[in-house]
Each structure stands twice: as C-alpha cells, then as structure tokens.
Amino acid sequence: MSLNGLHLTADLAAVDAELPVMTDLRALQALCVDAVRGAGLQPVGHLFHPFAPAEPGLQAGITGVVLLAESHLAVHTWPELGRVTLDVFVCNRTADNSVRAQALLDELVEAFSPGERLLQRLLRGELRD
Amino acid sequence: MSLNGLHLTADLAAVDAELPVMTDLRALQALCVDAVRGAGLQPVGHLFHPFAPAEPGLQAGITGVVLLAESHLAVHTWPELGRVTLDVFVCNRTADNSVRAQALLDELVEAFSPGERLLQRLLRGELRD
C-alpha cells in the first residue's frame, strides 16, 4: 500500500513583534486551529507552550503544535528576533492533501506579514512497500 | 542576530507492527521523552493521540509530539502499513544542537528497526537579519 506525504516549511524574518500572535498563546492557538479547519484538515489535538522571558519585561515566544488526522502543523515564534518557523506535514494516504497543506501554510505566512520568507518543501515517505 | 536550524526527517517502512511503540501510546511517549532527555535536549511538553481503528480489531497508529526548548520532535505510526515518520527540528540559537538532533533521530530510528528508511535534512532559517 502506498503512503507518501508533503512537508512544507516556512522560515519567516522581519515579523512585527507587536502582532498578538507572536506572544499571545490564545491568539496563536486560535489562528492555527482555525486555519487548519479552514483549509479542510482535521485537528485531533493541540498543545502550545509559552516560553519565559530571558529577563523580566522582555518578550518571549511560543512553541506549539496542532496534531492532525493527516499529520501535523508546528509553529515557533521568536518575537525578540522577529522570527517565526512553520511546518505543515500532511500524508496522502486516503486523499491528496497537498492543496490543503499549501492553503494552510499560505494563510499562516500571510498572518505574520513577514518582511522576508524562506519556503521549502520535502516529499516524504516515497519508499517501496 | 542569527537564527538557523536543522530539520531531520526519517520515513521508515517494513516496521514490525507488533512492536509496542507502534500501537501503545505510553510506550511510544516514554521512548520519545526518554530519547529527548538522553540526547541532551529539553522537553517542555508533549501530546500523543491514538487513532481509532478503521474497523474493530484492526490495528491503529499514534501521532505525537514532544515540544522542546530547541523546537520539536514529531512522530506518526501506521502499524497497518508498517510505516513510521519522524521529525526532529532544532534551532541553533544559543548552542549548536545539530549533534544532539542527529543522536535523537538515530536512537528513534533504531528503536523501530525498519527494513527500509529514507533520511532527509533541511537547513532552516538561513535568512538575513
């Protein structure tokens, strides 16, 4: 039986640290879960963790994941650096989820309005059975 | 300020579905969290989700993540296909975590004793600041 997947990554720079989704866990979680649903993918759980500031008063980022029936979305924010990384990994076992994965990534990238972006893609699991 | 990262992926096939880590959530979670600590990385949270079997009596897989201070480990198992995917993503902000990431991935791959493996790596976040 075949199992392959598409893994999309986006590394963002020059992101405005004042955007709520850079430091507000609830805002980032809502953005991610809503975007997953909007793209037609199925969330099965999520976990977001706020980092402590290096010094009181400094900004600190968030790391989080939405587990999907189709694999996962991961996000990390570094407001102190204006950086964000995004991963969208979908498996194409019962349906081709590539278009949904790209739509999800595109929506999240735009939500951060980055000054600079590096987009990469990996084909996963192209193994003989 | 510089921020770059290393993303390692492993797509495994011909994995024995009878291995406890293929279907037992606690066994998979313990393997992952222990391997993270053993590699010298810092877990900050984890979430594992068991899928329901397609039909009663059939095997079903697990999807899970360990959030790290350094980024994340993600795993998905498909016992019905003998497949597993692994992702280890580490950022190298305050230290070069590349050796730790490779050690973590190597340990997890060996725990599944796959008949076939596809290993890939992406350099992340090589953006100007």
GROMACS .gro file of C-alpha atoms in nm:
model
  258
    1MET     CA    1   0.000   0.000   0.000
    2SER     CA    2   0.131   0.345  -0.081
    3LEU     CA    3   0.198   0.616   0.172
    4ASN     CA    4   0.359   0.940   0.076
    5GLY     CA    5   0.347   1.287   0.217
    6LEU     CA    6   0.425   1.651   0.162
    7HIS     CA    7   0.616   1.856   0.417
    8LEU     CA    8   0.612   2.233   0.372
    9THR     CA    9   0.828   2.467   0.579
   10ALA     CA   10   0.833   2.844   0.609
   11ASP     CA   11   1.102   3.037   0.793
   12LEU     CA   12   0.999   3.399   0.842
   13ALA     CA   13   1.201   3.707   0.936
   14ALA     CA   14   1.125   4.074   0.992
   15VAL     CA   15   0.796   3.991   1.161
   16ASP     CA   16   0.642   4.263   1.378
   17ALA     CA   17   0.689   4.155   1.741
   18GLU     CA   18   0.378   4.355   1.836
   19LEU     CA   19   0.149   4.120   1.645
   20PRO     CA   20  -0.062   3.939   1.908
   21VAL     CA   21   0.012   3.600   1.751
   22MET     CA   22   0.382   3.647   1.830
   23THR     CA   23   0.338   3.649   2.209
   24ASP     CA   24  -0.028   3.574   2.296
   25LEU     CA   25  -0.076   3.198   2.330
   26ARG     CA   26  -0.453   3.210   2.287
   27ALA     CA   27  -0.426   3.426   1.975
   28LEU     CA   28  -0.168   3.196   1.815
   29GLN     CA   29  -0.364   2.882   1.907
   30ALA     CA   30  -0.686   3.026   1.762
   31LEU     CA   31  -0.509   3.131   1.443
   32CYS     CA   32  -0.363   2.784   1.395
   33VAL     CA   33  -0.670   2.576   1.480
   34ASP     CA   34  -0.900   2.799   1.276
   35ALA     CA   35  -0.661   2.791   0.979
   36VAL     CA   36  -0.642   2.410   0.997
   37ARG     CA   37  -1.021   2.383   0.989
   38GLY     CA   38  -1.047   2.650   0.718
   39ALA     CA   39  -0.810   2.451   0.499
   40GLY     CA   40  -1.026   2.139   0.532
   41LEU     CA   41  -0.783   1.947   0.754
   42GLN     CA   42  -0.885   1.768   1.076
   43PRO     CA   43  -0.731   1.871   1.410
   44VAL     CA   44  -0.719   1.590   1.668
   45GLY     CA   45  -0.540   1.780   1.945
   46HIS     CA   46  -0.319   2.080   2.013
   47LEU     CA   47  -0.052   2.190   2.259
   48PHE     CA   48   0.101   2.537   2.291
   49HIS     CA   49   0.375   2.635   2.534
   50PRO     CA   50   0.481   2.991   2.625
   51PHE     CA   51   0.848   3.046   2.693
   52ALA     CA   52   0.957   3.256   2.988
   53PRO     CA   53   1.130   3.585   2.906
   54ALA     CA   54   1.509   3.581   2.940
   55GLU     CA   55   1.470   3.881   3.169
   56PRO     CA   56   1.157   4.031   3.326
   57GLY     CA   57   0.992   4.271   3.085
   58LEU     CA   58   1.143   4.118   2.773
   59GLN     CA   59   0.926   3.948   2.512
   60ALA     CA   60   0.922   3.570   2.484
   61GLY     CA   61   0.797   3.337   2.217
   62ILE     CA   62   0.563   3.043   2.190
   63THR     CA   63   0.605   2.692   2.057
   64GLY     CA   64   0.305   2.490   1.954
   65VAL     CA   65   0.160   2.210   1.751
   66VAL     CA   66  -0.175   2.107   1.611
   67LEU     CA   67  -0.192   1.730   1.563
   68LEU     CA   68  -0.393   1.643   1.254
   69ALA     CA   69  -0.560   1.330   1.130
   70GLU     CA   70  -0.334   1.398   0.830
   71SER     CA   71  -0.010   1.458   1.036
   72HIS     CA   72   0.078   1.795   1.197
   73LEU     CA   73   0.122   2.172   1.198
   74ALA     CA   74   0.406   2.313   1.410
   75VAL     CA   75   0.486   2.676   1.484
   76HIS     CA   76   0.757   2.855   1.681
   77THR     CA   77   0.774   3.231   1.738
   78TRP     CA   78   1.071   3.443   1.848
   79PRO     CA   79   0.934   3.795   1.899
   80GLU     CA   80   1.272   3.912   2.025
   81LEU     CA   81   1.419   3.825   1.685
   82GLY     CA   82   1.115   3.894   1.466
   83ARG     CA   83   1.130   3.531   1.354
   84VAL     CA   84   0.874   3.253   1.304
   85THR     CA   85   0.905   2.898   1.175
   86LEU     CA   86   0.611   2.700   1.038
   87ASP     CA   87   0.582   2.332   0.941
   88VAL     CA   88   0.288   2.170   0.769
   89PHE     CA   89   0.321   1.795   0.714
   90VAL     CA   90   0.037   1.601   0.553
   91CYS     CA   91   0.019   1.240   0.449
   92ASN     CA   92  -0.168   1.145   0.140
   93ARG     CA   93  -0.299   0.808   0.235
   94THR     CA   94  -0.669   0.825   0.160
   95ALA     CA   95  -0.674   1.159  -0.023
   96ASP     CA   96  -0.427   1.401  -0.178
   97ASN     CA   97  -0.396   1.672   0.090
   98SER     CA   98  -0.128   1.873  -0.090
   99VAL     CA   99  -0.359   2.158  -0.190
  100ARG     CA  100  -0.498   2.183   0.164
  101ALA     CA  101  -0.146   2.187   0.310
  102GLN     CA  102  -0.039   2.467   0.079
  103ALA     CA  103  -0.353   2.668   0.157
  104LEU     CA  104  -0.288   2.628   0.531
  105LEU     CA  105   0.074   2.735   0.504
  106ASP     CA  106  -0.011   3.031   0.282
  107GLU     CA  107  -0.273   3.157   0.526
  108LEU     CA  108  -0.038   3.132   0.823
  109VAL     CA  109   0.251   3.302   0.642
  110GLU     CA  110   0.026   3.593   0.547
  111ALA     CA  111  -0.098   3.623   0.906
  112PHE     CA  112   0.258   3.708   1.013
  113SER     CA  113   0.322   3.957   0.724
  114PRO     CA  114   0.693   3.875   0.719
  115GLY     CA  115   0.947   4.107   0.560
  116GLU     CA  116   1.138   3.802   0.445
  117ARG     CA  117   1.049   3.437   0.395
  118LEU     CA  118   1.225   3.113   0.306
  119LEU     CA  119   0.986   2.843   0.177
  120GLN     CA  120   1.096   2.483   0.133
  121ARG     CA  121   0.924   2.152   0.061
  122LEU     CA  122   1.016   1.790   0.115
  123LEU     CA  123   0.849   1.488  -0.037
  124ARG     CA  124   0.812   1.228   0.240
  125GLY     CA  125   0.785   0.855   0.250
  126GLU     CA  126   0.850   0.766  -0.110
  127LEU     CA  127   0.956   0.414  -0.015
  128ARG     CA  128   0.884   0.082  -0.173
  129ASP     CA  129   0.628  -0.128   0.009
  130MET     CA  130   2.102   3.821   1.549
  131SER     CA  131   2.139   3.489   1.379
  132LEU     CA  132   1.888   3.209   1.396
  133ASN     CA  133   1.928   2.895   1.196
  134GLY     CA  134   1.812   2.541   1.246
  135LEU     CA  135   1.845   2.183   1.136
  136HIS     CA  136   1.543   1.972   1.046
  137LEU     CA  137   1.596   1.597   1.017
  138THR     CA  138   1.331   1.362   0.884
  139ALA     CA  139   1.312   0.983   0.873
  140ASP     CA  140   1.047   0.790   0.684
  141LEU     CA  141   1.051   0.425   0.783
  142ALA     CA  142   0.897   0.119   0.615
  143ALA     CA  143   0.885  -0.253   0.691
  144VAL     CA  144   0.850  -0.187   1.063
  145ASP     CA  145   0.713  -0.475   1.275
  146ALA     CA  146   0.357  -0.381   1.373
  147GLU     CA  147   0.390  -0.594   1.686
  148LEU     CA  148   0.647  -0.356   1.838
  149PRO     CA  149   0.476  -0.195   2.140
  150VAL     CA  150   0.583   0.153   2.027
  151MET     CA  151   0.374   0.114   1.711
  152THR     CA  152   0.039   0.094   1.893
  153ASP     CA  153   0.093   0.155   2.268
  154LEU     CA  154   0.069   0.526   2.343
  155ARG     CA  155   0.251   0.505   2.676
  156ALA     CA  156   0.536   0.304   2.525
  157LEU     CA  157   0.580   0.549   2.236
  158GLN     CA  158   0.559   0.852   2.465
  159ALA     CA  159   0.818   0.705   2.704
  160LEU     CA  160   1.050   0.620   2.416
  161CYS     CA  161   1.029   0.974   2.277
  162VAL     CA  162   1.060   1.168   2.603
  163ASP     CA  163   1.342   0.947   2.730
  164ALA     CA  164   1.527   0.975   2.399
  165VAL     CA  165   1.493   1.355   2.404
  166ARG     CA  166   1.641   1.372   2.753
  167GLY     CA  167   1.908   1.118   2.665
  168ALA     CA  168   2.018   1.332   2.372
  169GLY     CA  169   2.059   1.635   2.597
  170LEU     CA  170   1.758   1.825   2.463
  171GLN     CA  171   1.493   1.987   2.685
  172PRO     CA  172   1.128   1.873   2.664
  173VAL     CA  173   0.876   2.143   2.761
  174GLY     CA  174   0.558   1.946   2.690
  175HIS     CA  175   0.422   1.651   2.497
  176LEU     CA  176   0.096   1.537   2.338
  177PHE     CA  177   0.020   1.193   2.194
  178HIS     CA  178  -0.305   1.093   2.025
  179PRO     CA  179  -0.419   0.736   1.947
  180PHE     CA  180  -0.617   0.689   1.628
  181ALA     CA  181  -0.925   0.469   1.628
  182PRO     CA  182  -0.904   0.150   1.421
  183ALA     CA  183  -1.077   0.165   1.083
  184GLU     CA  184  -1.265  -0.148   1.191
  185PRO     CA  185  -1.290  -0.315   1.533
  186GLY     CA  186  -0.997  -0.548   1.586
  187LEU     CA  187  -0.769  -0.375   1.335
  188GLN     CA  188  -0.452  -0.201   1.448
  189ALA     CA  189  -0.437   0.178   1.458
  190GLY     CA  190  -0.150   0.420   1.484
  191ILE     CA  191  -0.046   0.708   1.706
  192THR     CA  192   0.051   1.065   1.631
  193GLY     CA  193   0.254   1.262   1.880
  194VAL     CA  194   0.488   1.547   1.951
  195VAL     CA  195   0.740   1.647   2.213
  196LEU     CA  196   0.780   2.023   2.227
  197LEU     CA  197   1.140   2.119   2.301
  198ALA     CA  198   1.308   2.432   2.425
  199GLU     CA  199   1.502   2.384   2.099
  200SER     CA  200   1.193   2.322   1.874
  201HIS     CA  201   1.021   1.982   1.838
  202LEU     CA  202   1.013   1.609   1.781
  203ALA     CA  203   0.714   1.468   1.591
  204VAL     CA  204   0.626   1.104   1.529
  205HIS     CA  205   0.348   0.924   1.344
  206THR     CA  206   0.300   0.547   1.333
  207TRP     CA  207   0.092   0.338   1.091
  208PRO     CA  208   0.107  -0.022   1.219
  209GLU     CA  209  -0.134  -0.133   0.948
  210LEU     CA  210   0.125  -0.025   0.689
  211GLY     CA  211   0.443  -0.094   0.885
  212ARG     CA  212   0.531   0.273   0.847
  213VAL     CA  213   0.664   0.547   1.076
  214THR     CA  214   0.763   0.908   1.016
  215LEU     CA  215   0.994   1.103   1.245
  216ASP     CA  216   1.083   1.474   1.252
  217VAL     CA  217   1.348   1.635   1.468
  218PHE     CA  218   1.376   2.011   1.434
  219VAL     CA  219   1.626   2.205   1.644
  220CYS     CA  220   1.719   2.568   1.637
  221ASN     CA  221   2.074   2.670   1.700
  222ARG     CA  222   2.025   2.999   1.871
  223THR     CA  223   2.232   2.974   2.185
  224ALA     CA  224   2.413   2.648   2.107
  225ASP     CA  225   2.471   2.420   1.809
  226ASN     CA  226   2.221   2.141   1.869
  227SER     CA  227   2.292   1.955   1.545
  228VAL     CA  228   2.479   1.667   1.709
  229ARG     CA  229   2.203   1.624   1.969
  230ALA     CA  230   1.937   1.625   1.696
  231GLN     CA  231   2.120   1.357   1.499
  232ALA     CA  232   2.169   1.143   1.810
  233LEU     CA  233   1.798   1.170   1.893
  234LEU     CA  234   1.691   1.075   1.542
  235ASP     CA  235   1.937   0.786   1.525
  236GLU     CA  236   1.813   0.642   1.854
  237LEU     CA  237   1.449   0.660   1.748
  238VAL     CA  238   1.514   0.507   1.406
  239GLU     CA  239   1.695   0.215   1.566
  240ALA     CA  240   1.409   0.165   1.814
  241PHE     CA  241   1.180   0.085   1.519
  242SER     CA  242   1.431  -0.147   1.343
  243PRO     CA  243   1.294  -0.055   0.999
  244GLY     CA  244   1.352  -0.271   0.695
  245GLU     CA  245   1.379   0.044   0.488
  246ARG     CA  246   1.449   0.408   0.569
  247LEU     CA  247   1.454   0.741   0.387
  248LEU     CA  248   1.655   1.010   0.570
  249GLN     CA  249   1.644   1.374   0.467
  250ARG     CA  250   1.767   1.701   0.616
  251LEU     CA  251   1.671   2.063   0.566
  252LEU     CA  252   1.866   2.368   0.678
  253ARG     CA  253   1.615   2.612   0.825
  254GLY     CA  254   1.605   2.985   0.871
  255GLU     CA  255   1.912   3.092   0.679
  256LEU     CA  256   1.771   3.441   0.633
  257ARG     CA  257   1.940   3.777   0.657
  258ASP     CA  258   1.863   3.967   0.976
   0.00000   0.00000   0.00000
